[in-house]
Tab-separated table of C-alpha atoms in Angstrom:
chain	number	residue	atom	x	y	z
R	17	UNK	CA	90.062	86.465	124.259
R	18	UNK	CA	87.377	88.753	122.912
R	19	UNK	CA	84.898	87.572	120.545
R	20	UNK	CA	85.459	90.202	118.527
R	21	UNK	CA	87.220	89.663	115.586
R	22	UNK	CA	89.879	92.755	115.926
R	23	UNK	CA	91.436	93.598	118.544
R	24	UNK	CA	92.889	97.130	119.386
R	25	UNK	CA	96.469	97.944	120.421
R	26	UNK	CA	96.143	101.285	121.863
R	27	UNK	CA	99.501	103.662	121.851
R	28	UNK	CA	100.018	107.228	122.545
R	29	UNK	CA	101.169	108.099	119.327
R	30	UNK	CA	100.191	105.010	117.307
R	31	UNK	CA	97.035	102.480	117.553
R	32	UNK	CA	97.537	98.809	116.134
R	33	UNK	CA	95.069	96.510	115.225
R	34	UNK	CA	94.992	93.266	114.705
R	35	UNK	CA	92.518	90.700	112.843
R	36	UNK	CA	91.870	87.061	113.150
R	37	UNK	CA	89.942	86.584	110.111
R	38	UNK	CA	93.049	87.384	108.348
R	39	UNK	CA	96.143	86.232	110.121
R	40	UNK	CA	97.567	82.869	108.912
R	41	UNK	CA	100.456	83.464	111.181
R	42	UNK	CA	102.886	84.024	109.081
R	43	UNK	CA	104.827	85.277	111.572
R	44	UNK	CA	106.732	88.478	110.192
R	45	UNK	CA	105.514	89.956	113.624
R	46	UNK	CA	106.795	88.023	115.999
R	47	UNK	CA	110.353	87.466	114.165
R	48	UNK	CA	110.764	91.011	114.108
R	49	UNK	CA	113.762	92.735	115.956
R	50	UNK	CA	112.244	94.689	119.283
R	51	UNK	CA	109.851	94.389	121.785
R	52	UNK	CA	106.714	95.340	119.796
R	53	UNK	CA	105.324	91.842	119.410
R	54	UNK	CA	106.486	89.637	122.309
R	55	UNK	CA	104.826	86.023	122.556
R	56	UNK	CA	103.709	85.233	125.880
R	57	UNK	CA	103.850	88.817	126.621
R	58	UNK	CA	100.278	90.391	127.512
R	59	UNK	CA	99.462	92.419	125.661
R	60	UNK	CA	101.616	90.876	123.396
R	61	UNK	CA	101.671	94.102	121.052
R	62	UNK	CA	102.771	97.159	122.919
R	63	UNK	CA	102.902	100.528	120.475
R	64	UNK	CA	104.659	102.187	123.048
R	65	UNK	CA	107.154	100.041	123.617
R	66	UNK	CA	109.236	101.294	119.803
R	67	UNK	CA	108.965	104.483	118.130
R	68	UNK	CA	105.968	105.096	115.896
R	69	UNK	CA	108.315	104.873	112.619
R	70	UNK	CA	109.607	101.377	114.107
R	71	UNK	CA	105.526	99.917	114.563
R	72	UNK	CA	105.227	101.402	110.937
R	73	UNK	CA	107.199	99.461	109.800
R	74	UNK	CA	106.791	96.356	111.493
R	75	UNK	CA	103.107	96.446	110.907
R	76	UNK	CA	103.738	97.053	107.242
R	77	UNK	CA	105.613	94.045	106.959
R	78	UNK	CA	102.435	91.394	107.634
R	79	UNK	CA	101.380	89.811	104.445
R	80	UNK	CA	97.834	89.693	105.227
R	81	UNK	CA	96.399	92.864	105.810
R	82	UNK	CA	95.998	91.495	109.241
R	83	UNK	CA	97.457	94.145	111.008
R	84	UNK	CA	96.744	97.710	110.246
R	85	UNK	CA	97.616	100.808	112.484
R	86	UNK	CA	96.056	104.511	113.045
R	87	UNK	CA	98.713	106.976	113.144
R	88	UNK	CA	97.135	109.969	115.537
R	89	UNK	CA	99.368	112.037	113.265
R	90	UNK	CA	96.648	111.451	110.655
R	91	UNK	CA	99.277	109.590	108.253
R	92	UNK	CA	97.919	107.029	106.926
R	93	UNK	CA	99.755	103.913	105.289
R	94	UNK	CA	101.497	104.896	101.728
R	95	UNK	CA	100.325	102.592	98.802
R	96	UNK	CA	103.430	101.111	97.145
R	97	UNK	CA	104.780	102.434	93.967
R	98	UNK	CA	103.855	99.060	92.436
R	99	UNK	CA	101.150	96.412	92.626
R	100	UNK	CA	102.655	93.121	93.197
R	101	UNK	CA	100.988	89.467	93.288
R	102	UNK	CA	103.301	86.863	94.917
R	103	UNK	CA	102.226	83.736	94.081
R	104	UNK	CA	103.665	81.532	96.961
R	105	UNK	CA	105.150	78.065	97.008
R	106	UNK	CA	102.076	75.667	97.777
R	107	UNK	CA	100.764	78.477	99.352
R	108	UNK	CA	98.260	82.126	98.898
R	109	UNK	CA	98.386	84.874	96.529
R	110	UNK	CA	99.932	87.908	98.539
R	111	UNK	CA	99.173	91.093	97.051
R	112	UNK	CA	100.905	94.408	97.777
R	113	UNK	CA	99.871	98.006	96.234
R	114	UNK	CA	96.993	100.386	95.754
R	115	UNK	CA	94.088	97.592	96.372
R	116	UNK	CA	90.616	97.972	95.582
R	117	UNK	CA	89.264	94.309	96.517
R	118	UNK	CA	85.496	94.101	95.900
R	119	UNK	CA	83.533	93.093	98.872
R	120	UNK	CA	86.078	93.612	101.108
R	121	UNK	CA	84.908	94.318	104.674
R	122	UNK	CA	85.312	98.344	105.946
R	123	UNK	CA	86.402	97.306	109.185
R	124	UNK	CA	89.706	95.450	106.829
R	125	UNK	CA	91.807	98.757	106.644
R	126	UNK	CA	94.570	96.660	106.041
R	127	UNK	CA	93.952	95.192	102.885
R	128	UNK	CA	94.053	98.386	101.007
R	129	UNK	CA	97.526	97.961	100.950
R	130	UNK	CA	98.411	93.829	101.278
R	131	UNK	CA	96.327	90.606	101.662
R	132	UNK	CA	96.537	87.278	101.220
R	133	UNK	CA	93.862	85.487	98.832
R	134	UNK	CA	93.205	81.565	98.430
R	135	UNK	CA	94.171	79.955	95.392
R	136	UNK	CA	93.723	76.326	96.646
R	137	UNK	CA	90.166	76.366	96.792
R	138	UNK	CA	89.309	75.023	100.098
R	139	UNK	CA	90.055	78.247	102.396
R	140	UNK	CA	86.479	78.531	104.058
R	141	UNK	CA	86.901	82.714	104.400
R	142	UNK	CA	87.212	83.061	100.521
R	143	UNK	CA	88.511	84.961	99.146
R	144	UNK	CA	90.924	85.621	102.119
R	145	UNK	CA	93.642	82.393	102.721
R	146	UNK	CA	93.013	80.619	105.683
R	147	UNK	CA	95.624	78.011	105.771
R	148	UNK	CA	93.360	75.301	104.531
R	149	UNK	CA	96.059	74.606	101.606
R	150	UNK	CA	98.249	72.910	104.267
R	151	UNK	CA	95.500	70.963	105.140
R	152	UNK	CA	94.459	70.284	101.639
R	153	UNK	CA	97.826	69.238	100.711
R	154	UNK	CA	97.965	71.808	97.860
R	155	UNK	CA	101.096	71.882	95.913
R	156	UNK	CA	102.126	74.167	93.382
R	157	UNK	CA	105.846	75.842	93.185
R	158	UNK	CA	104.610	78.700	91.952
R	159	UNK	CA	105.956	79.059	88.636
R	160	UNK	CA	104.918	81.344	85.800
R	161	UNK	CA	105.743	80.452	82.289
R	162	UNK	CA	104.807	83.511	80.725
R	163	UNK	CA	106.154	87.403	80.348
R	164	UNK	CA	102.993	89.017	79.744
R	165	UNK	CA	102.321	92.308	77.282
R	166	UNK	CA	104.321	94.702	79.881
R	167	UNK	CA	103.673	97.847	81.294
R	168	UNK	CA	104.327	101.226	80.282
R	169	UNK	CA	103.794	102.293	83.755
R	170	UNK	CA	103.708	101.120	87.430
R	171	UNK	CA	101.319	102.110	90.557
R	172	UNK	CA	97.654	103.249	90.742
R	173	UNK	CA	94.724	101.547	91.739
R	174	UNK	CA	94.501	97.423	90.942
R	175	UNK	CA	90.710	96.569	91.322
R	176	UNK	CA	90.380	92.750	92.463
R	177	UNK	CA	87.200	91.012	91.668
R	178	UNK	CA	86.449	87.328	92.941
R	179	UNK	CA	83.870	86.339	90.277
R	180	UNK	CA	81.121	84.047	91.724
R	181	UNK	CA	82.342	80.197	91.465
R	182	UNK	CA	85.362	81.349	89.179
R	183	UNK	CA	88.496	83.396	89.126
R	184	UNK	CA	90.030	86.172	90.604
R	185	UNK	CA	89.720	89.310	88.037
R	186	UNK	CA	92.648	92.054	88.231
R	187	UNK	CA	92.583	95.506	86.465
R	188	UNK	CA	95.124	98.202	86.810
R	189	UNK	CA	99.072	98.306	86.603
R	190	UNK	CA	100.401	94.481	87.991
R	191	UNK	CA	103.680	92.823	88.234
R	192	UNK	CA	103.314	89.272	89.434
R	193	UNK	CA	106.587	87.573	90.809
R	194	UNK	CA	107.049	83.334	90.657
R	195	UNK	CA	107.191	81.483	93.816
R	196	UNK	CA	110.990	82.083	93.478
R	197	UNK	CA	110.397	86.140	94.055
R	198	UNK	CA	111.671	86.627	89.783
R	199	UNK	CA	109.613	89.372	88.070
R	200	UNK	CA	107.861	87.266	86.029
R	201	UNK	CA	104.785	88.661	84.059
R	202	UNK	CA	103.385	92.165	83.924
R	203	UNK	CA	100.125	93.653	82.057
R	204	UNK	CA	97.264	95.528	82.852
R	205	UNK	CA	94.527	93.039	83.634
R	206	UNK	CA	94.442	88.880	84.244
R	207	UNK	CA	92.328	86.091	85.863
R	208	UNK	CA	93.946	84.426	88.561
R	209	UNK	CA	93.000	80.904	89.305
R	210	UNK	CA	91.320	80.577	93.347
R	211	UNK	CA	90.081	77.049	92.461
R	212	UNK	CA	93.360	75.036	92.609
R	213	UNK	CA	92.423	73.213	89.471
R	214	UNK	CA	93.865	74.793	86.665
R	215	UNK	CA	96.607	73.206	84.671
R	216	UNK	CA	97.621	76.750	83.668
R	217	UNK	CA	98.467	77.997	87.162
R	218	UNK	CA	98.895	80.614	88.464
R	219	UNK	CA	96.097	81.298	85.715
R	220	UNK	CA	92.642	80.501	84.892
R	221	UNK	CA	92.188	78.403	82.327
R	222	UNK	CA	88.420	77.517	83.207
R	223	UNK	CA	89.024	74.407	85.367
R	224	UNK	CA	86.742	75.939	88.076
R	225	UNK	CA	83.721	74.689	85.615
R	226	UNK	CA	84.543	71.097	85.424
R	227	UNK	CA	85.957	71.049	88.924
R	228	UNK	CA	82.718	72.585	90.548
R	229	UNK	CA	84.169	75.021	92.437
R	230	UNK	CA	82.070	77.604	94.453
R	231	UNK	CA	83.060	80.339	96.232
R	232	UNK	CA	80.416	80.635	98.942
């Protein structure tokens, strides 16, 4: 294993990359149909093996942003027509859509389009999940008991910001779906809880201050 943190999947019509720092293995890879990802296999991703619309859309289906591809076409991956936060039983924030997260790495192509953010507090690559909620025990359903003041549109660019020691900041067109994939609440700018404290959840209600949260 390299000690790099990505590792290239070369093709001869399609590159895919993978990163560690952002795969929690949630394994939308390796369950997929075909002999692109094959555990055991080495490489275990082979670009050639499908047709460069099949790694498309394989790769488009991880979560985390962890795997991204270069299309020697020059095509590059299509924001969705929404932006979407899933807020996952006892588990991450997954959000899908034109992303603009602040601080984000430029060697993270991937989460332009989807990522995976803590909300449990104790991932130690925050903002990025890292599966320490399992560890941590975290439990939350993922509920959302309010509508929100809608949208007249949909798409466009949602800026993320993880404020220092407090919540995640949205801005732009957003849709956020309960743990049980309903539409729940839409509106044009929120503060998502990353602490794991608030009794508000998936919201910020300020716990983070009494809880003493920090981010670094």
């Amino acid at each position: 294993m390299s000690n790099e943190p990505i590792t290239v999947f070369e093709g001869q019509e399609i590159d895919v990359s993978w990163d560690e720092r952002l795969c929690i293995h949630h394994g939308e890879c390796g369950k997929a149909e075909g002999d692109l990802f094959v555990g055991g296999r080495d490489p275990w991703c082979q670009p050639d093996a499908v047709s460069r619309a099949e790694v498309r859309e394989v790769v488009e289906r991880c979560p985390t942003g962890a795997l991204s591809y270069r299309d020697k076409t020059g095509e590059s991956e299509p924001a969705p027509s929404e932006n979407r936060v899933m807020v996952a039983n006892n588990g991450p924030l997954y959000l899908s859509g034109d992303l603009e997260i602040e601080g984000a790495s430029e060697d993270m192509p991937g989460v332009h389009r989807r990522v995976a953010l803590c909300r449990c507090g104790a991932s130690k690559n925050k903002p990025f999940c890292d599966n320490s909620h399992v560890e941590a025990r975290f439990e939350d359903s993922g509920a959302v008991g309010v509508r929100g003041p809608g949208l007249s549109e949909h798409g466009g660019p949602l800026k993320v910001r993880a404020m220092p020691d407090g919540p995640l900041k949205l801005e732009g067109n957003l849709t956020i779906l309960a743990g049980s994939g309903r539409e729940a609440w839409e509106g044009t700018q929120t503060a998502l809880c990353r602490c794991g404290a608030s009794k508000n959840k998936p919201f910020c209600d300020a716990s983070h201050r009494a809880a003493g949260f920090k981010s670094d």
